[in-house]
PDB file of N, CA and C in Angstrom:
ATOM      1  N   UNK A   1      41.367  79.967 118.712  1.00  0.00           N
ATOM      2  CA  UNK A   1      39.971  79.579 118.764  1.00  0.00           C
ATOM      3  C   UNK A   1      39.644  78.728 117.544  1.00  0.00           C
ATOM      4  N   UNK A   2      38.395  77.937 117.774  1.00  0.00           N
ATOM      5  CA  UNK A   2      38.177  76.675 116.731  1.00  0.00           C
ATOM      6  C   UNK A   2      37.363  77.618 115.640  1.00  0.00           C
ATOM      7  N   UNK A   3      37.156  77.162 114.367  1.00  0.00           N
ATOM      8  CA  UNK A   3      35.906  77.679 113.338  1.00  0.00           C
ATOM      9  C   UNK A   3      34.911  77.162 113.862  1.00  0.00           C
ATOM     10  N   UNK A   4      33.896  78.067 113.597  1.00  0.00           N
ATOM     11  CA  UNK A   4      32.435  77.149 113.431  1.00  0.00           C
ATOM     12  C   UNK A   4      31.248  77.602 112.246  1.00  0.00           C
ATOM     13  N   UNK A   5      29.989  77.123 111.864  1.00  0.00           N
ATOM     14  CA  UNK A   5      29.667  77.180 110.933  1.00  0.00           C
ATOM     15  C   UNK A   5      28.523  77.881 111.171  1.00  0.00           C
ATOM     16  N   UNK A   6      28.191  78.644 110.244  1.00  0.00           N
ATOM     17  CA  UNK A   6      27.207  80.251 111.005  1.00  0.00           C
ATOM     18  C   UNK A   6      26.343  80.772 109.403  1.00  0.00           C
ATOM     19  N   UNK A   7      24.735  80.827 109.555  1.00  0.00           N
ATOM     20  CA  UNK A   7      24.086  81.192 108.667  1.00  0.00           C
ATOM     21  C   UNK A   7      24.021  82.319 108.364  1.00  0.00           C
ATOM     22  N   UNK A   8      24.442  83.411 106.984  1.00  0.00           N
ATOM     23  CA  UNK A   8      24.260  84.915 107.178  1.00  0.00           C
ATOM     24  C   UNK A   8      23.821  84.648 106.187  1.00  0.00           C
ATOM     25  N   UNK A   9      22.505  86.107 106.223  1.00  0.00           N
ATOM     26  CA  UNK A   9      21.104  85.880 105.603  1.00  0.00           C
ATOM     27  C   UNK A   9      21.673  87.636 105.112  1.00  0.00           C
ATOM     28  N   UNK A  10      21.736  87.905 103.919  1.00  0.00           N
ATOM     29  CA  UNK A  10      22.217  89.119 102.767  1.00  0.00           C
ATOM     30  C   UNK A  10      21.180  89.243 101.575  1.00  0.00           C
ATOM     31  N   UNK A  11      20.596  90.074 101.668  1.00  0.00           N
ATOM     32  CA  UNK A  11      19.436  90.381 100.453  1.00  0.00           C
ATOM     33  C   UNK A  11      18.666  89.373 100.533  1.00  0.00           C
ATOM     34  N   UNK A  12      18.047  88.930 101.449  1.00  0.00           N
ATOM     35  CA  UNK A  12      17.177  87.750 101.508  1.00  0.00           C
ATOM     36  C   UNK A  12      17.763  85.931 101.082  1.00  0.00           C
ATOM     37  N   UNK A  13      18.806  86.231 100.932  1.00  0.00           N
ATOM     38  CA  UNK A  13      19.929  85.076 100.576  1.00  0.00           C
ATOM     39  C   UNK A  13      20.468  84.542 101.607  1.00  0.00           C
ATOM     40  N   UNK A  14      20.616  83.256 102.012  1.00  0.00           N
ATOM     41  CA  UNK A  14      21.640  82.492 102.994  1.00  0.00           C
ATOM     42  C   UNK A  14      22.499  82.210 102.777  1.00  0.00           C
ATOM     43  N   UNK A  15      23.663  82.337 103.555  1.00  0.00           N
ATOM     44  CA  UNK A  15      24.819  82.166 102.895  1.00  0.00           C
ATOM     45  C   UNK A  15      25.838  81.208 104.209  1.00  0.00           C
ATOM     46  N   UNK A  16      25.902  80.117 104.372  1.00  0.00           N
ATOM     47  CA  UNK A  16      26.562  78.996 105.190  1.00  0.00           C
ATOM     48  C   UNK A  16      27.879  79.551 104.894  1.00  0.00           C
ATOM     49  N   UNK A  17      28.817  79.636 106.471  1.00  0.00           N
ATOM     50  CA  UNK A  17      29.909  79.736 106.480  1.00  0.00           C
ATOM     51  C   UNK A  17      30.378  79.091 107.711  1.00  0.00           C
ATOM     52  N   UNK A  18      31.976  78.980 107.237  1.00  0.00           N
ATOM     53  CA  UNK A  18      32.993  78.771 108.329  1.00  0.00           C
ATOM     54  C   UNK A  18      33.675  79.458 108.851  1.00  0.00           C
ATOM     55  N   UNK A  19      33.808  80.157 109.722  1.00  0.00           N
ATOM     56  CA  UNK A  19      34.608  81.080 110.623  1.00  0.00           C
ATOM     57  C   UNK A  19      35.353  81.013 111.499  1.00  0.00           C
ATOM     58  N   UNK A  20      36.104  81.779 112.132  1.00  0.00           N
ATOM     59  CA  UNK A  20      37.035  81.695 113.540  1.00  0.00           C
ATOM     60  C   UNK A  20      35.710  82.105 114.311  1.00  0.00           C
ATOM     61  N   UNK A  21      35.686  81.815 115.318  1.00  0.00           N
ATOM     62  CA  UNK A  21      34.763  82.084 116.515  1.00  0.00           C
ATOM     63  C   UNK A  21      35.206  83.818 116.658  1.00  0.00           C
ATOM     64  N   UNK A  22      36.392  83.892 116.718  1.00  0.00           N
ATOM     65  CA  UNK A  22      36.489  85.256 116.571  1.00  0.00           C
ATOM     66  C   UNK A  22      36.153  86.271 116.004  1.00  0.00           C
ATOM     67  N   UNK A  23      36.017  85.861 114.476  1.00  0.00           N
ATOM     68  CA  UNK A  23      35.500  86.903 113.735  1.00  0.00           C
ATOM     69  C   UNK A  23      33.764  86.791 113.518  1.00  0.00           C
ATOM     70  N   UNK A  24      33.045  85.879 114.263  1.00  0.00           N
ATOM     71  CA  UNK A  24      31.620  85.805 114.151  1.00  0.00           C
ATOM     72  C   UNK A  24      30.914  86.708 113.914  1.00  0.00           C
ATOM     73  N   UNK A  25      31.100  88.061 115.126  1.00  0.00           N
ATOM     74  CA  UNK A  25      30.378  88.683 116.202  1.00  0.00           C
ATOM     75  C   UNK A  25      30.515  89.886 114.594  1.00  0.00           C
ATOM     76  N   UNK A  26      31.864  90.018 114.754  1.00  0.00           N
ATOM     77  CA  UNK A  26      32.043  91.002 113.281  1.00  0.00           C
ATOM     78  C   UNK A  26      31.600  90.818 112.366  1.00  0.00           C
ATOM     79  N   UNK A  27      31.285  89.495 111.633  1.00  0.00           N
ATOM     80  CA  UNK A  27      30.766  89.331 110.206  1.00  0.00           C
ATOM     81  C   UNK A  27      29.155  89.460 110.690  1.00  0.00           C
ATOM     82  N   UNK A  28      28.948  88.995 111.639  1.00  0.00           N
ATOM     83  CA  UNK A  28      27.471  88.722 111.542  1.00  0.00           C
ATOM     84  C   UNK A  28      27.067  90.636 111.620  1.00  0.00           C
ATOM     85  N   UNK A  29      27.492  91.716 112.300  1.00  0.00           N
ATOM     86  CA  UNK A  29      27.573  92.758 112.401  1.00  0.00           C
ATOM     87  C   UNK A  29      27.682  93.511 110.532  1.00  0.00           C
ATOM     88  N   UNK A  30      28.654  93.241 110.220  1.00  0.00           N
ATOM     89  CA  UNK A  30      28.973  93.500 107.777  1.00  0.00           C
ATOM     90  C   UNK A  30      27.664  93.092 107.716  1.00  0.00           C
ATOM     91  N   UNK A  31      27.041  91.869 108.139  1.00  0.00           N
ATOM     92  CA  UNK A  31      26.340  91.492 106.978  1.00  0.00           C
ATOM     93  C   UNK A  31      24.651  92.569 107.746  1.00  0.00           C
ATOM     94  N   UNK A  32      24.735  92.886 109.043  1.00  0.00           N
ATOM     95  CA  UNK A  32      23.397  93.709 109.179  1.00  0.00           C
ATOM     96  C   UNK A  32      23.618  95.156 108.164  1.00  0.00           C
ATOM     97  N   UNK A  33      25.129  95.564 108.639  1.00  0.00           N
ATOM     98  CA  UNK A  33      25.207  96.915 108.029  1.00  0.00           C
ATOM     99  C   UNK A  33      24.691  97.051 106.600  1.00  0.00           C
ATOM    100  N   UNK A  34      24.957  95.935 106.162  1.00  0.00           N
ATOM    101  CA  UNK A  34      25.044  95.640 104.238  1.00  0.00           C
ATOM    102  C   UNK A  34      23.136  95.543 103.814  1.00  0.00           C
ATOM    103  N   UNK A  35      22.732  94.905 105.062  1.00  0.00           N
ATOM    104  CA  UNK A  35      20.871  94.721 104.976  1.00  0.00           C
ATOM    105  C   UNK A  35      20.697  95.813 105.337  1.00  0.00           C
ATOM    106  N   UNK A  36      20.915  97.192 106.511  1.00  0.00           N
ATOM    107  CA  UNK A  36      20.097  98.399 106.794  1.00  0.00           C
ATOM    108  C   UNK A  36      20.782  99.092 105.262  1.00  0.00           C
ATOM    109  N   UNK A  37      21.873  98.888 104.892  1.00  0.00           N
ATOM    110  CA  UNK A  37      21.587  99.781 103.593  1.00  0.00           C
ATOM    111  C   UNK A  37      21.236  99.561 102.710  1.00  0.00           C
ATOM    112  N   UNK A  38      20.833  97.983 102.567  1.00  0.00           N
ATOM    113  CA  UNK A  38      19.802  97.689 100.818  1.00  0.00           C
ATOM    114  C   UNK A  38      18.633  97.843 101.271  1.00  0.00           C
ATOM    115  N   UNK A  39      18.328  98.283 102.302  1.00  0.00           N
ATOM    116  CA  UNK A  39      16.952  98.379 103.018  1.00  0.00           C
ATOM    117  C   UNK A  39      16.679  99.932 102.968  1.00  0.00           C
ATOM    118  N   UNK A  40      17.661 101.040 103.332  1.00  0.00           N
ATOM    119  CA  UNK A  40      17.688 102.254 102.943  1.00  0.00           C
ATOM    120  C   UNK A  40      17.710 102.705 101.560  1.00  0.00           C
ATOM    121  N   UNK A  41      18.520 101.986 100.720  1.00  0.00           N
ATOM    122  CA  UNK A  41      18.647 102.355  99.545  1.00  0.00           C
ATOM    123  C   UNK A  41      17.289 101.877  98.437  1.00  0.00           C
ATOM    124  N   UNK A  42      16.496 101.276  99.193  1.00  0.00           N
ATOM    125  CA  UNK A  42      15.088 100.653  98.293  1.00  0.00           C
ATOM    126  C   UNK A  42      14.089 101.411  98.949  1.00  0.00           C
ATOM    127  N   UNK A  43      14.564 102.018 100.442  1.00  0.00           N
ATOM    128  CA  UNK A  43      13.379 103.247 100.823  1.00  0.00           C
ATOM    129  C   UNK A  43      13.391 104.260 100.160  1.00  0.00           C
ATOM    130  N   UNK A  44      14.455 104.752  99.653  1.00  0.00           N
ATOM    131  CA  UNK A  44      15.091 106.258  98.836  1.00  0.00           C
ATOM    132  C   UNK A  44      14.784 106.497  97.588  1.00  0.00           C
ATOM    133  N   UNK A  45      15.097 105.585  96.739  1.00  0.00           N
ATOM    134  CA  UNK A  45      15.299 105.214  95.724  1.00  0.00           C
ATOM    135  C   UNK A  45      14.097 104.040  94.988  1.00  0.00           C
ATOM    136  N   UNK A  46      13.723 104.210  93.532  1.00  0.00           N
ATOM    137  CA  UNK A  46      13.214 103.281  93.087  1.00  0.00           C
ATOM    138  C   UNK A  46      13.652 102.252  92.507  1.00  0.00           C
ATOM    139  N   UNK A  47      14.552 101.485  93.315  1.00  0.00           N
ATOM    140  CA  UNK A  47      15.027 100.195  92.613  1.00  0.00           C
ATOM    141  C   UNK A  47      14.796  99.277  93.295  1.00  0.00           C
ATOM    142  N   UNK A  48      14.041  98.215  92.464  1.00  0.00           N
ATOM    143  CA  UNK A  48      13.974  96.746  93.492  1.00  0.00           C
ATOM    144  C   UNK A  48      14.596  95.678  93.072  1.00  0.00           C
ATOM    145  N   UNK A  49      15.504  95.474  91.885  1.00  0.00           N
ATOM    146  CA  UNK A  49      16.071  94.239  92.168  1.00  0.00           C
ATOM    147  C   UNK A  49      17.738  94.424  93.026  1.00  0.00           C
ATOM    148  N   UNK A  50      17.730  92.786  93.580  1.00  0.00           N
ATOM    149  CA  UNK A  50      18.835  93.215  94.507  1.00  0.00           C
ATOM    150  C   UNK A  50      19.732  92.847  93.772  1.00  0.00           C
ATOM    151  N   UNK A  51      20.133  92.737  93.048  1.00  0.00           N
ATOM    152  CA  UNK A  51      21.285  92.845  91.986  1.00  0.00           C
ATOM    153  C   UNK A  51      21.921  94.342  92.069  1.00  0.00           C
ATOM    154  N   UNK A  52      20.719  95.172  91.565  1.00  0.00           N
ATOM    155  CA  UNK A  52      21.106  96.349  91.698  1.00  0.00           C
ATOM    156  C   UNK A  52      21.447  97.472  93.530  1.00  0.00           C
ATOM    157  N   UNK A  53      20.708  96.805  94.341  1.00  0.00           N
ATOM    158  CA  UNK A  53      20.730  97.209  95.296  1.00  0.00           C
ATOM    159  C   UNK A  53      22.330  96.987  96.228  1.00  0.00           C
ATOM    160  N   UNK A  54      21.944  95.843  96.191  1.00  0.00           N
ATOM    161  CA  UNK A  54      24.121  95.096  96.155  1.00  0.00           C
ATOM    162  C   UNK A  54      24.960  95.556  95.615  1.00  0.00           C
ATOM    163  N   UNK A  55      24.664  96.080  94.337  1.00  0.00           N
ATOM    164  CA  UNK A  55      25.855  97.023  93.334  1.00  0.00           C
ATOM    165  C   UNK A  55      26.338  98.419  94.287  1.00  0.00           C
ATOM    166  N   UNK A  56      24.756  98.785  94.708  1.00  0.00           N
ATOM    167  CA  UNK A  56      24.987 100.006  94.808  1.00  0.00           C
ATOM    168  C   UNK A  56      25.627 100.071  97.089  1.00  0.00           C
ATOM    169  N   UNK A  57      24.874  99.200  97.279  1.00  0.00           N
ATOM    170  CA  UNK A  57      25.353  98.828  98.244  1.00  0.00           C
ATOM    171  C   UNK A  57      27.374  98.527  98.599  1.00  0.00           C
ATOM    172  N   UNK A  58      27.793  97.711  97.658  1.00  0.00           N
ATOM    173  CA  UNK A  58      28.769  97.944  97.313  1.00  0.00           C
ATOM    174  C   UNK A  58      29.692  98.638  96.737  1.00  0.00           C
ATOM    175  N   UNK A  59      29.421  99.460  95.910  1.00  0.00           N
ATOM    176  CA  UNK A  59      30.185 101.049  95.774  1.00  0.00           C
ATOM    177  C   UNK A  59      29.921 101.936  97.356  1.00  0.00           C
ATOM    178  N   UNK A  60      29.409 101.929  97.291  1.00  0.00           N
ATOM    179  CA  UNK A  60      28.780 102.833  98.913  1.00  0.00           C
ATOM    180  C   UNK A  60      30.124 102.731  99.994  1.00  0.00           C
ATOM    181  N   UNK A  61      30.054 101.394 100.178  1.00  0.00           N
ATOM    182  CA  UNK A  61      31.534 100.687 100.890  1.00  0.00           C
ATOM    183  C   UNK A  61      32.923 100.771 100.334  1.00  0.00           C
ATOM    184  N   UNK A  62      32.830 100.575  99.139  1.00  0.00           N
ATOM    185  CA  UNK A  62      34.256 100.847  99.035  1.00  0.00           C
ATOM    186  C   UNK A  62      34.657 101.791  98.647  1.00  0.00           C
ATOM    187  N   UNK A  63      33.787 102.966  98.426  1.00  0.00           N
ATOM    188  CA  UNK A  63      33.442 104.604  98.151  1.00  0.00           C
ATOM    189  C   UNK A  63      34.321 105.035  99.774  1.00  0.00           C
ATOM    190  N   UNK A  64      33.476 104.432 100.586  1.00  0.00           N
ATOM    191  CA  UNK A  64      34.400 104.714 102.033  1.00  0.00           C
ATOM    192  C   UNK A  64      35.334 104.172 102.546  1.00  0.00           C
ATOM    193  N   UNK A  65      35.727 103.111 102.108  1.00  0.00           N
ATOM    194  CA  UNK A  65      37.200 102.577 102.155  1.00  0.00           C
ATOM    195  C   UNK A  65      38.118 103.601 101.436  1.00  0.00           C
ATOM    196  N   UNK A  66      37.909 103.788 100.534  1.00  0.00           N
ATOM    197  CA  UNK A  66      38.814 104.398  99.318  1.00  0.00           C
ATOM    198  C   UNK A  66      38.615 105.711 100.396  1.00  0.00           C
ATOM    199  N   UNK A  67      37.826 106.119 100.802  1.00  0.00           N
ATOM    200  CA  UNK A  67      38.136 107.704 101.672  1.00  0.00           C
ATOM    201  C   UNK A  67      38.955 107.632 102.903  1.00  0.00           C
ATOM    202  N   UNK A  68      38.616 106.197 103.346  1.00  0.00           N
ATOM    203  CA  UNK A  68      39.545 106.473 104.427  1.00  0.00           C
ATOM    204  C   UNK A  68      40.815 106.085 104.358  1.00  0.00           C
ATOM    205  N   UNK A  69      41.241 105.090 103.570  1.00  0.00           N
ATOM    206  CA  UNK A  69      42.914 105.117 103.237  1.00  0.00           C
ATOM    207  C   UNK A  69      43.487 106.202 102.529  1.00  0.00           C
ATOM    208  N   UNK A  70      42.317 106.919 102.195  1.00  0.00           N
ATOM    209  CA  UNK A  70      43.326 108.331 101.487  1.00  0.00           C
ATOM    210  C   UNK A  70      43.376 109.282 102.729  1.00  0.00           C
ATOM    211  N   UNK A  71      42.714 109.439 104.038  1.00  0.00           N
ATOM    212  CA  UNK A  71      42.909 109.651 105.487  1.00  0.00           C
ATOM    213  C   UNK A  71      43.814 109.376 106.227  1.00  0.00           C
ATOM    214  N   UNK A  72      43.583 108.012 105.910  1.00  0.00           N
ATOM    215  CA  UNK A  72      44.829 107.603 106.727  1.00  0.00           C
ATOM    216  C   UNK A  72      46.214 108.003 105.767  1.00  0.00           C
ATOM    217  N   UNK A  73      46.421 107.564 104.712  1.00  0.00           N
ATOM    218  CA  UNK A  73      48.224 107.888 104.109  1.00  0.00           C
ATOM    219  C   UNK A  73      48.134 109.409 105.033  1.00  0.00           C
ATOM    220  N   UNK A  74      47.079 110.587 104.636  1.00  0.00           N
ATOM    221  CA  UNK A  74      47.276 111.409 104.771  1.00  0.00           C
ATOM    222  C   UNK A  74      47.898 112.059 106.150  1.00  0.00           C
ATOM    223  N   UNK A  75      46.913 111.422 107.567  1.00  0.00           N
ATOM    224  CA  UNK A  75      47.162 111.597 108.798  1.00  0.00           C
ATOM    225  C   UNK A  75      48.368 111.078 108.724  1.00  0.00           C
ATOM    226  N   UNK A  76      48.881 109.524 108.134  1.00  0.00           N
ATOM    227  CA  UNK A  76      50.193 109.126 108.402  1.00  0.00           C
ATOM    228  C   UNK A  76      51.544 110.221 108.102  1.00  0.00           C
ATOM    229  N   UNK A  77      51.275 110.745 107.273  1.00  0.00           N
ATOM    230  CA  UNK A  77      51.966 111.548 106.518  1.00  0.00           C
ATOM    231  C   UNK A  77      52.368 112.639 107.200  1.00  0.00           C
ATOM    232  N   UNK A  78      51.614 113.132 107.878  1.00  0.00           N
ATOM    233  CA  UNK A  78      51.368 114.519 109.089  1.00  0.00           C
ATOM    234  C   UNK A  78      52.276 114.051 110.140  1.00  0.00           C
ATOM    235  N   UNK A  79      51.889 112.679 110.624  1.00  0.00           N
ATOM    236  CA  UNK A  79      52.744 112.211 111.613  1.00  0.00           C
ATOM    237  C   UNK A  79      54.151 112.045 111.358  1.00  0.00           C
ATOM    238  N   UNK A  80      54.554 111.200 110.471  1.00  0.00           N
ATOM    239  CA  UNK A  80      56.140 111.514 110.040  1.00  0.00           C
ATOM    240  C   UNK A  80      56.599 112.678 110.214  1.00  0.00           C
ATOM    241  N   UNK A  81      55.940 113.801 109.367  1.00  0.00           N
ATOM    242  CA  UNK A  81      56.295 115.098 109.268  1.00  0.00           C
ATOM    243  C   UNK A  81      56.787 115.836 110.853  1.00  0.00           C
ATOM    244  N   UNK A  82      55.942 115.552 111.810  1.00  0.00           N
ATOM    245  CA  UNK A  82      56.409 116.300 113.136  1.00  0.00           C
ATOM    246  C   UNK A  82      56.931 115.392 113.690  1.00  0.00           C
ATOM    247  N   UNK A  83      57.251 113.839 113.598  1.00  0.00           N
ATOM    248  CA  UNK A  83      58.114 112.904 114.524  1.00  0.00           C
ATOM    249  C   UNK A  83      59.965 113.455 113.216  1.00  0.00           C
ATOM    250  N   UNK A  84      59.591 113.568 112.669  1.00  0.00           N
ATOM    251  CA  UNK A  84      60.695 114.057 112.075  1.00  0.00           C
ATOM    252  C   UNK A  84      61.328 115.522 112.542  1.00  0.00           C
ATOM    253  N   UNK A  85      60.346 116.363 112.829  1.00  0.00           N
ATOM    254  CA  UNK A  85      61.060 117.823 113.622  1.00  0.00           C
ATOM    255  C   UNK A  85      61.220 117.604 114.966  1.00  0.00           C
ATOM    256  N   UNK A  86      60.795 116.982 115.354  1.00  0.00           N
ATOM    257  CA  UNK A  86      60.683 116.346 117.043  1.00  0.00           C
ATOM    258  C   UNK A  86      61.940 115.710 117.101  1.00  0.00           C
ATOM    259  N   UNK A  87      62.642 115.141 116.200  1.00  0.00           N
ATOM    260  CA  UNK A  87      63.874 114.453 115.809  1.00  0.00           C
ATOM    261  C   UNK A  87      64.569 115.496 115.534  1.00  0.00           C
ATOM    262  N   UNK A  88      64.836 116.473 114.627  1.00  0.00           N
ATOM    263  CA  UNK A  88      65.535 117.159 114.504  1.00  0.00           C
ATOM    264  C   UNK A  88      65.652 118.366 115.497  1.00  0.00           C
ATOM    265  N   UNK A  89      64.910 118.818 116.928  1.00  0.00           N
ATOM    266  CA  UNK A  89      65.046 119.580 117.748  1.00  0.00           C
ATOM    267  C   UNK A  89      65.838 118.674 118.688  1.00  0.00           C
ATOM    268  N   UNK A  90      65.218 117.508 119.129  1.00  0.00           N
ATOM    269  CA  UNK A  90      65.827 116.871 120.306  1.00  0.00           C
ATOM    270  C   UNK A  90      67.353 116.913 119.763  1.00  0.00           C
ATOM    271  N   UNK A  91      67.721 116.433 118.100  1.00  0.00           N
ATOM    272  CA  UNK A  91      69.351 116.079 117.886  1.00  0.00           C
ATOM    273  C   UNK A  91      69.723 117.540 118.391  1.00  0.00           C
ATOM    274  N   UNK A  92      69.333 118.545 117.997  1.00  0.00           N
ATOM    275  CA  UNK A  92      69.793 119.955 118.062  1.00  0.00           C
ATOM    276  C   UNK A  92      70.142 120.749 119.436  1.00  0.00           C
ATOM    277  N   UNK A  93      68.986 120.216 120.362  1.00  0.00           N
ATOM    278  CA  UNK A  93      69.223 120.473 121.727  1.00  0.00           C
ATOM    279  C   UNK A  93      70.406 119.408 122.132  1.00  0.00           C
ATOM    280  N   UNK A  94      70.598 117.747 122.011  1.00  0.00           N
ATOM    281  CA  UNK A  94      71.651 117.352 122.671  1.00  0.00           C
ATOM    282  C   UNK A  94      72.781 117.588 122.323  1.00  0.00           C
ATOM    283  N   UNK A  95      72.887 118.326 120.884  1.00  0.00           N
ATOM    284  CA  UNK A  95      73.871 118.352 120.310  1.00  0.00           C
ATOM    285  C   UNK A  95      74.882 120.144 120.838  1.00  0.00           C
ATOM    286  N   UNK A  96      74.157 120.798 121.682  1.00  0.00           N
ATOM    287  CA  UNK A  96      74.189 121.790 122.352  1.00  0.00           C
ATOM    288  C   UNK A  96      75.570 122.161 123.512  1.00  0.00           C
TER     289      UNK A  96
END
């Protein structure tokens, strides 16, 4: 698919980009998630510049990145563990 060029509007900021047509639908989607939470986090909380709201907006996100790759190694980890006994019964049964 071709790029095309797409306005995303972040803390009251515009921000002109070029994209795959593909990833449009997704960025334009980051950049609402990123506005309902500087929008939550200025309902909650008394902070209004968006300097600070973006900061905090951004720890928030990679607060949950950082949780879920420590999820995932972990689930991965689980999985080895029984594709590995699943391996060592099947050798054990053909080896019978």
């Amino acid at each position: 698919m071709g790029e095309i060029s797409i306005k995303i509007n972040i803390a009251d900021r515009i921000y002109p980009l070029r994209v795959d047509m593909a990833e449009e639908e997704v960025i334009r989607r980051a950049a609402k998630l990123i506005n309902d939470r500087i929008k939550e986090f200025q309902e909650n909380y008394a902070v209004r510049d968006k300097q600070d709201l973006l900061s905090m907006c951004v720890l928030h996100y990679a607060t949950g990145m950082l949780k879920a790759e420590g999820k995932s190694s972990t689930d991965e980890a689980g999985v080895v563990k029984m594709v590995n006994e699943l391996e060592g019964m099947l050798t054990e049964f053909f080896n019978k």
